[in-house]
Amino acid sequence: MHGAEDDSEVTGVLSWFPVELPPAQRVIGLFVGKWTIGALRPVVQLGIPDLLAEGPRTATDLAQQTGADADALYRVLRCAAATGVLAETAERAFALTAAGQGLRTGVEGSVRDMFLFASDPMMWRPYENLLHSVRTGAPAFDDAFGETFFDHLRAHPGSAALFDRAMVQNHYPGTDRIFERFDFSRFRRIADVGGGRGQFLAEVLARHPGCTGAVCDQPQVVAEAKAEFERRGVADRATAVATDFFASVPAGYDAYFIKHTLHNWSDHDAGRILTRVREAVGTREDARLLIVDALLTGPGAWDLGKLTDIEMMAVLGGRERDREEWNRLAAAAGFAPANDPAPGDLALLEYRPV
């Protein structure tokens, strides 16, 4: 038996925080997330990482250039330095760290817009009453805003633009592993269902010159795909098809992949999307459904997907899924598993029509 004060009982995210507290109080360490994000948001909003791109500057200098209160700005910069996003030097001067580089505008690998989106009030407010979701199973977002998340984006162009920019930056290392390990060249014609501007499809086509493809999404979304295809040099092999994937999916493709989309939807609505894909596949036994999404681990194991699952529940009414849940969802639409990826990360699940 372990005693109540035994640090071996402190695991998972609780073990990340260097707070000298007994196990029964270590949950206080989770407050760090709120405090850190709260301090970093104005730092990013003021463009401090961009101002520091050429070298260290004092808090006073930065306050004068941004029109901020010098003392208040120093305090949030000091907090940012404590987290490792900035480095504090002598005389209240600050410099960017490698992590802080990711909060600059327009640089390779930037996650600035992802950070601003994740810390935006529209993404915070649903957590104020997550109990609503727990009690009803319905998104807390709808209760907080009086409309669904996607209706909210349609009514607020600025929020929609931030969402779109964030999704462009939404690139996990697991995606690169998928590109490296999966042979997309098996499929001559590929449909990217719900693929936004077509970044994922463009990467596939760039890596596999023998493939052609189409990104299939809402008209206002795919309108920007042509520029992405031209930028990646695949415009001669890629097209954009305006699609409502709840109504229909274009037929005639060898593979239909759906990346980071099905987790936005409940089992009912995700099943509707997969049913449309199955209808598009028709009698082609060699066609494949390729789902790129989180694949949850078993009980008690650390998994980022178990955290993002709460965001899906609170904001969209969607969910992350384990293998049994994915297989059950696919089977209901007429697909059977054709590979066995490891759980605990972004995975590519391949299914064949039955």
Tab-separated table of C-alpha atoms in Angstrom:
chain	number	residue	atom	x	y	z
A	1	MET	CA	0.000	0.000	0.000
A	2	HIS	CA	1.208	3.498	-0.816
A	3	GLY	CA	0.833	6.218	1.770
A	4	ALA	CA	-1.266	9.328	1.146
A	5	GLU	CA	1.918	11.392	0.757
A	6	ASP	CA	3.587	9.022	-1.733
A	7	ASP	CA	4.565	10.973	-4.886
A	8	SER	CA	4.426	7.721	-6.885
A	9	GLU	CA	0.657	8.159	-6.910
A	10	VAL	CA	0.972	11.442	-8.828
A	11	THR	CA	0.856	10.568	-12.532
A	12	GLY	CA	-0.284	11.992	-15.860
A	13	VAL	CA	-0.526	15.757	-16.283
A	14	LEU	CA	-0.380	16.210	-12.510
A	15	SER	CA	3.229	15.013	-12.580
A	16	TRP	CA	4.252	17.789	-14.994
A	17	PHE	CA	4.102	20.621	-12.514
A	18	PRO	CA	7.046	21.201	-10.147
A	19	VAL	CA	4.788	22.173	-7.254
A	20	GLU	CA	5.758	20.966	-3.776
A	21	LEU	CA	2.354	19.738	-2.677
A	22	PRO	CA	1.145	16.453	-1.218
A	23	PRO	CA	-0.701	14.213	-3.710
A	24	ALA	CA	-4.129	15.178	-2.365
A	25	GLN	CA	-3.420	18.815	-3.289
A	26	ARG	CA	-1.498	18.359	-6.547
A	27	VAL	CA	-4.603	19.133	-8.580
A	28	ILE	CA	-3.840	22.766	-7.745
A	29	GLY	CA	-0.978	22.442	-10.233
A	30	LEU	CA	-3.541	22.295	-13.017
A	31	PHE	CA	-4.340	25.942	-12.353
A	32	VAL	CA	-1.034	26.687	-14.073
A	33	GLY	CA	-2.685	26.049	-17.450
A	34	LYS	CA	-5.245	28.815	-16.946
A	35	TRP	CA	-2.707	31.296	-15.585
A	36	THR	CA	-0.228	30.638	-18.384
A	37	ILE	CA	-2.718	30.906	-21.238
A	38	GLY	CA	-4.224	34.020	-19.696
A	39	ALA	CA	-0.837	35.733	-19.577
A	40	LEU	CA	0.304	34.600	-23.015
A	41	ARG	CA	-2.814	35.735	-24.869
A	42	PRO	CA	-2.175	39.512	-24.534
A	43	VAL	CA	1.515	38.920	-25.286
A	44	VAL	CA	0.534	37.334	-28.606
A	45	GLN	CA	-2.279	39.816	-29.291
A	46	LEU	CA	0.185	42.705	-28.932
A	47	GLY	CA	2.570	41.012	-31.367
A	48	ILE	CA	5.402	40.837	-28.833
A	49	PRO	CA	6.981	37.721	-30.422
A	50	ASP	CA	7.209	39.607	-33.739
A	51	LEU	CA	8.759	42.630	-32.028
A	52	LEU	CA	11.375	40.386	-30.415
A	53	ALA	CA	12.318	38.670	-33.689
A	54	GLU	CA	15.423	40.824	-34.148
A	55	GLY	CA	16.677	40.535	-30.579
A	56	PRO	CA	16.004	41.292	-26.897
A	57	ARG	CA	14.079	44.408	-25.891
A	58	THR	CA	13.072	45.869	-22.561
A	59	ALA	CA	9.542	45.773	-21.236
A	60	THR	CA	9.497	49.583	-21.201
A	61	ASP	CA	10.469	49.761	-24.870
A	62	LEU	CA	7.852	47.164	-25.799
A	63	ALA	CA	5.185	48.990	-23.794
A	64	GLN	CA	5.912	52.259	-25.600
A	65	GLN	CA	5.668	50.614	-29.014
A	66	THR	CA	2.462	48.698	-28.242
A	67	GLY	CA	0.696	51.334	-26.172
A	68	ALA	CA	0.597	49.093	-23.090
A	69	ASP	CA	1.089	49.826	-19.419
A	70	ALA	CA	4.770	49.197	-18.749
A	71	ASP	CA	4.355	47.533	-15.372
A	72	ALA	CA	1.451	45.309	-16.417
A	73	LEU	CA	3.248	44.296	-19.597
A	74	TYR	CA	6.384	43.449	-17.643
A	75	ARG	CA	4.379	41.142	-15.378
A	76	VAL	CA	2.851	39.109	-18.228
A	77	LEU	CA	6.234	38.970	-19.975
A	78	ARG	CA	7.800	37.733	-16.748
A	79	CYS	CA	5.136	35.014	-16.591
A	80	ALA	CA	5.821	34.074	-20.213
A	81	ALA	CA	9.511	33.803	-19.388
A	82	ALA	CA	8.754	31.557	-16.434
A	83	THR	CA	6.968	29.161	-18.787
A	84	GLY	CA	9.878	29.067	-21.268
A	85	VAL	CA	8.192	30.942	-24.112
A	86	LEU	CA	10.456	33.947	-23.500
A	87	ALA	CA	13.801	34.382	-21.785
A	88	GLU	CA	14.245	37.196	-19.285
A	89	THR	CA	17.605	38.945	-19.334
A	90	ALA	CA	19.020	41.810	-17.316
A	91	GLU	CA	17.143	45.077	-16.734
A	92	ARG	CA	13.696	43.687	-17.553
A	93	ALA	CA	14.663	42.755	-21.101
A	94	PHE	CA	13.167	39.780	-22.902
A	95	ALA	CA	14.150	37.517	-25.798
A	96	LEU	CA	12.396	34.824	-27.781
A	97	THR	CA	13.092	31.171	-27.064
A	98	ALA	CA	12.644	28.389	-29.609
A	99	ALA	CA	9.114	27.850	-28.293
A	100	GLY	CA	8.356	31.559	-28.579
A	101	GLN	CA	9.349	31.522	-32.254
A	102	GLY	CA	6.183	29.505	-32.871
A	103	LEU	CA	4.072	32.508	-31.818
A	104	ARG	CA	5.441	34.807	-34.525
A	105	THR	CA	3.425	35.806	-37.558
A	106	GLY	CA	4.041	34.191	-40.920
A	107	VAL	CA	7.035	32.022	-40.065
A	108	GLU	CA	7.454	28.351	-40.883
A	109	GLY	CA	5.897	26.174	-38.211
A	110	SER	CA	4.031	29.042	-36.534
A	111	VAL	CA	1.094	28.102	-34.304
A	112	ARG	CA	0.157	31.694	-33.509
A	113	ASP	CA	-3.330	31.445	-34.967
A	114	MET	CA	-3.900	28.070	-33.342
A	115	PHE	CA	-3.038	29.650	-29.984
A	116	LEU	CA	-5.312	32.651	-30.553
A	117	PHE	CA	-8.143	30.354	-31.638
A	118	ALA	CA	-7.756	27.971	-28.688
A	119	SER	CA	-7.663	30.894	-26.227
A	120	ASP	CA	-10.485	32.843	-27.892
A	121	PRO	CA	-13.582	33.511	-25.749
A	122	MET	CA	-15.660	31.348	-28.073
A	123	MET	CA	-13.489	28.392	-27.065
A	124	TRP	CA	-13.331	29.302	-23.357
A	125	ARG	CA	-16.989	29.999	-22.624
A	126	PRO	CA	-18.224	26.418	-23.187
A	127	TYR	CA	-15.955	25.295	-20.331
A	128	GLU	CA	-17.708	27.664	-17.931
A	129	ASN	CA	-20.642	25.268	-17.890
A	130	LEU	CA	-19.300	21.930	-19.053
A	131	LEU	CA	-21.731	20.431	-16.554
A	132	HIS	CA	-24.425	21.213	-19.133
A	133	SER	CA	-22.779	18.784	-21.554
A	134	VAL	CA	-22.241	16.180	-18.847
A	135	ARG	CA	-25.875	16.303	-17.802
A	136	THR	CA	-27.475	16.549	-21.240
A	137	GLY	CA	-24.930	15.157	-23.704
A	138	ALA	CA	-25.392	18.358	-25.736
A	139	PRO	CA	-22.625	20.874	-26.566
A	140	ALA	CA	-22.130	23.528	-23.900
A	141	PHE	CA	-21.263	25.903	-26.744
A	142	ASP	CA	-24.869	25.877	-27.974
A	143	ASP	CA	-26.119	26.675	-24.480
A	144	ALA	CA	-23.590	29.505	-24.021
A	145	PHE	CA	-24.029	31.168	-27.409
A	146	GLY	CA	-27.559	30.192	-28.402
A	147	GLU	CA	-26.338	28.679	-31.683
A	148	THR	CA	-24.098	25.888	-32.901
A	149	PHE	CA	-20.382	26.406	-33.381
A	150	PHE	CA	-20.575	26.357	-37.175
A	151	ASP	CA	-23.614	28.680	-37.201
A	152	HIS	CA	-21.584	31.015	-34.989
A	153	LEU	CA	-18.737	31.020	-37.503
A	154	ARG	CA	-21.136	31.788	-40.339
A	155	ALA	CA	-22.512	34.754	-38.380
A	156	HIS	CA	-19.092	36.082	-37.325
A	157	PRO	CA	-16.664	36.377	-40.276
A	158	GLY	CA	-13.760	37.393	-38.042
A	159	SER	CA	-14.129	34.240	-35.949
A	160	ALA	CA	-14.472	32.150	-39.100
A	161	ALA	CA	-11.291	33.636	-40.545
A	162	LEU	CA	-9.394	32.891	-37.318
A	163	PHE	CA	-10.711	29.316	-37.360
A	164	ASP	CA	-9.599	28.838	-40.969
A	165	ARG	CA	-6.099	30.168	-40.240
A	166	ALA	CA	-5.813	27.966	-37.176
A	167	MET	CA	-6.799	24.879	-39.153
A	168	VAL	CA	-4.090	25.637	-41.724
A	169	GLN	CA	-1.542	25.612	-38.867
A	170	ASN	CA	-3.049	22.474	-37.329
A	171	HIS	CA	-0.197	20.133	-38.203
A	172	TYR	CA	0.878	17.419	-35.769
A	173	PRO	CA	4.057	15.314	-35.991
A	174	GLY	CA	1.755	12.304	-36.285
A	175	THR	CA	0.705	13.614	-39.694
A	176	ASP	CA	4.281	13.410	-40.944
A	177	ARG	CA	4.528	9.826	-39.732
A	178	ILE	CA	1.422	8.973	-41.728
A	179	PHE	CA	2.932	10.481	-44.872
A	180	GLU	CA	6.129	8.494	-44.313
A	181	ARG	CA	4.553	5.125	-43.503
A	182	PHE	CA	1.427	4.883	-45.677
A	183	ASP	CA	1.629	4.170	-49.384
A	184	PHE	CA	-0.837	6.560	-50.992
A	185	SER	CA	0.564	5.649	-54.420
A	186	ARG	CA	-1.707	2.574	-54.310
A	187	PHE	CA	-4.555	4.903	-55.288
A	188	ARG	CA	-4.582	6.727	-58.606
A	189	ARG	CA	-7.550	8.957	-57.765
A	190	ILE	CA	-8.031	10.267	-54.225
A	191	ALA	CA	-10.912	12.259	-52.752
A	192	ASP	CA	-10.211	14.396	-49.670
A	193	VAL	CA	-13.639	14.591	-48.011
A	194	GLY	CA	-14.067	17.634	-45.768
A	195	GLY	CA	-10.493	18.636	-46.599
A	196	GLY	CA	-10.836	22.408	-46.311
A	197	ARG	CA	-8.294	24.198	-48.486
A	198	GLY	CA	-6.743	20.896	-49.510
A	199	GLN	CA	-3.416	21.101	-47.650
A	200	PHE	CA	-3.380	17.381	-46.837
A	201	LEU	CA	-4.302	16.398	-50.396
A	202	ALA	CA	-1.661	18.754	-51.783
A	203	GLU	CA	0.996	17.078	-49.622
A	204	VAL	CA	-0.092	13.622	-50.770
A	205	LEU	CA	0.034	14.631	-54.428
A	206	ALA	CA	3.394	16.366	-54.016
A	207	ARG	CA	4.838	13.158	-52.572
A	208	HIS	CA	3.193	10.870	-55.155
A	209	PRO	CA	3.400	12.240	-58.728
A	210	GLY	CA	1.282	9.379	-60.080
A	211	CYS	CA	-1.774	10.398	-58.051
A	212	THR	CA	-4.574	12.829	-58.838
A	213	GLY	CA	-7.248	14.049	-56.486
A	214	ALA	CA	-10.068	16.338	-55.456
A	215	VAL	CA	-10.797	18.177	-52.226
A	216	CYS	CA	-14.506	18.009	-51.408
A	217	ASP	CA	-15.918	20.562	-48.973
A	218	GLN	CA	-18.262	23.528	-48.594
A	219	PRO	CA	-18.104	26.016	-51.519
A	220	GLN	CA	-16.732	28.894	-49.437
A	221	VAL	CA	-13.966	26.630	-48.094
A	222	VAL	CA	-12.754	24.993	-51.293
A	223	ALA	CA	-12.731	28.380	-53.013
A	224	GLU	CA	-9.232	28.833	-51.590
A	225	ALA	CA	-7.987	25.384	-52.599
A	226	LYS	CA	-6.826	26.452	-56.057
A	227	ALA	CA	-4.267	28.823	-54.555
A	228	GLU	CA	-2.989	26.070	-52.254
A	229	PHE	CA	-2.666	23.615	-55.152
A	230	GLU	CA	-0.789	26.202	-57.205
A	231	ARG	CA	1.507	27.017	-54.297
A	232	ARG	CA	2.390	23.323	-53.917
A	233	GLY	CA	2.819	22.781	-57.653
A	234	VAL	CA	0.021	20.196	-57.996
A	235	ALA	CA	-2.685	22.316	-59.652
A	236	ASP	CA	-2.556	20.167	-62.787
A	237	ARG	CA	-3.490	17.076	-60.750
A	238	ALA	CA	-5.919	18.502	-58.200
A	239	THR	CA	-9.418	19.897	-58.348
A	240	ALA	CA	-11.899	21.359	-55.868
A	241	VAL	CA	-15.446	20.029	-55.678
A	242	ALA	CA	-18.135	21.923	-53.751
A	243	THR	CA	-19.755	19.276	-51.549
A	244	ASP	CA	-22.185	18.895	-48.683
A	245	PHE	CA	-20.927	15.583	-47.345
A	246	PHE	CA	-24.183	14.986	-45.491
A	247	ALA	CA	-25.982	14.951	-48.848
A	248	SER	CA	-23.527	13.321	-51.250
A	249	VAL	CA	-19.874	12.542	-51.963
A	250	PRO	CA	-18.493	12.388	-55.528
A	251	ALA	CA	-18.200	8.877	-56.960
A	252	GLY	CA	-15.371	7.342	-58.963
A	253	TYR	CA	-12.375	7.638	-56.619
A	254	ASP	CA	-10.040	4.869	-55.534
A	255	ALA	CA	-9.653	6.198	-52.002
A	256	TYR	CA	-11.693	8.527	-49.833
A	257	PHE	CA	-9.791	9.997	-46.947
A	258	ILE	CA	-11.285	12.056	-44.150
A	259	LYS	CA	-8.778	13.864	-41.932
A	260	HIS	CA	-9.600	15.490	-38.589
A	261	THR	CA	-13.252	15.810	-39.559
A	262	LEU	CA	-15.259	12.916	-38.161
A	263	HIS	CA	-14.248	13.776	-34.591
A	264	ASN	CA	-16.220	17.000	-35.043
A	265	TRP	CA	-19.450	15.034	-35.202
A	266	SER	CA	-21.572	12.734	-33.076
A	267	ASP	CA	-21.784	9.063	-34.022
A	268	HIS	CA	-25.098	9.771	-35.714
A	269	ASP	CA	-23.740	12.553	-37.932
A	270	ALA	CA	-20.371	10.887	-38.540
A	271	GLY	CA	-22.314	7.819	-39.630
A	272	ARG	CA	-24.243	9.910	-42.134
A	273	ILE	CA	-20.953	11.096	-43.672
A	274	LEU	CA	-19.569	7.562	-43.913
A	275	THR	CA	-22.814	6.340	-45.452
A	276	ARG	CA	-22.450	8.941	-48.213
A	277	VAL	CA	-18.886	7.714	-48.791
A	278	ARG	CA	-20.101	4.119	-48.982
A	279	GLU	CA	-22.697	5.149	-51.555
A	280	ALA	CA	-19.968	6.832	-53.588
A	281	VAL	CA	-17.800	3.688	-53.438
A	282	GLY	CA	-20.655	1.577	-54.800
A	283	THR	CA	-19.611	-1.869	-56.039
A	284	ARG	CA	-15.872	-1.131	-56.214
A	285	GLU	CA	-14.398	-3.695	-53.836
A	286	ASP	CA	-10.865	-2.321	-54.220
A	287	ALA	CA	-11.813	1.214	-53.137
A	288	ARG	CA	-10.813	2.262	-49.639
A	289	LEU	CA	-11.974	4.550	-46.851
A	290	LEU	CA	-9.012	6.199	-45.065
A	291	ILE	CA	-9.796	7.909	-41.762
A	292	VAL	CA	-7.069	10.105	-40.287
A	293	ASP	CA	-7.957	10.931	-36.698
A	294	ALA	CA	-7.064	10.202	-33.091
A	295	LEU	CA	-7.072	6.556	-32.038
A	296	LEU	CA	-7.550	6.421	-28.278
A	297	THR	CA	-5.576	4.204	-25.929
A	298	GLY	CA	-7.023	1.854	-23.331
A	299	PRO	CA	-8.061	2.533	-19.718
A	300	GLY	CA	-5.725	4.659	-17.632
A	301	ALA	CA	-3.113	5.289	-20.351
A	302	TRP	CA	-1.955	8.815	-21.131
A	303	ASP	CA	-3.476	10.092	-24.344
A	304	LEU	CA	-3.828	13.665	-25.625
A	305	GLY	CA	-6.946	12.499	-27.441
A	306	LYS	CA	-8.693	11.954	-24.120
A	307	LEU	CA	-8.217	15.665	-23.451
A	308	THR	CA	-9.262	16.894	-26.904
A	309	ASP	CA	-12.313	14.654	-26.596
A	310	ILE	CA	-13.637	17.078	-23.974
A	311	GLU	CA	-13.250	19.967	-26.407
A	312	MET	CA	-15.171	17.996	-29.014
A	313	MET	CA	-17.942	17.335	-26.494
A	314	ALA	CA	-18.118	20.890	-25.171
A	315	VAL	CA	-17.894	22.810	-28.422
A	316	LEU	CA	-19.130	20.588	-31.237
A	317	GLY	CA	-20.937	17.616	-29.789
A	318	GLY	CA	-18.332	15.388	-31.445
A	319	ARG	CA	-15.926	12.875	-29.919
A	320	GLU	CA	-12.577	11.120	-30.188
A	321	ARG	CA	-12.817	7.324	-30.548
A	322	ASP	CA	-10.999	4.103	-29.738
A	323	ARG	CA	-10.648	1.234	-32.211
A	324	GLU	CA	-13.852	-0.501	-31.176
A	325	GLU	CA	-15.811	2.725	-31.594
A	326	TRP	CA	-14.280	3.427	-35.015
A	327	ASN	CA	-14.975	-0.116	-36.191
A	328	ARG	CA	-18.558	0.027	-34.986
A	329	LEU	CA	-19.121	3.364	-36.747
A	330	ALA	CA	-17.561	2.112	-39.989
A	331	ALA	CA	-19.431	-1.197	-39.898
A	332	ALA	CA	-22.769	0.587	-39.643
A	333	ALA	CA	-21.928	2.366	-42.911
A	334	GLY	CA	-20.749	-0.804	-44.683
A	335	PHE	CA	-16.983	-0.932	-44.101
A	336	ALA	CA	-14.647	-3.464	-42.472
A	337	PRO	CA	-11.125	-2.795	-41.085
A	338	ALA	CA	-8.161	-3.376	-43.399
A	339	ASN	CA	-5.230	-2.348	-41.163
A	340	ASP	CA	-4.282	-2.225	-37.493
A	341	PRO	CA	-2.558	1.033	-36.490
A	342	ALA	CA	-1.229	1.595	-32.981
A	343	PRO	CA	-3.380	3.699	-30.627
A	344	GLY	CA	-2.290	6.777	-28.716
A	345	ASP	CA	-1.655	9.194	-31.590
A	346	LEU	CA	-3.030	10.425	-34.859
A	347	ALA	CA	-3.638	7.290	-36.919
A	348	LEU	CA	-4.676	6.302	-40.411
A	349	LEU	CA	-7.424	3.696	-40.249
A	350	GLU	CA	-8.003	1.872	-43.521
A	351	TYR	CA	-11.382	0.284	-44.253
A	352	ARG	CA	-12.659	-1.786	-47.172
A	353	PRO	CA	-16.252	-1.876	-48.422
A	354	VAL	CA	-18.377	-4.917	-47.529
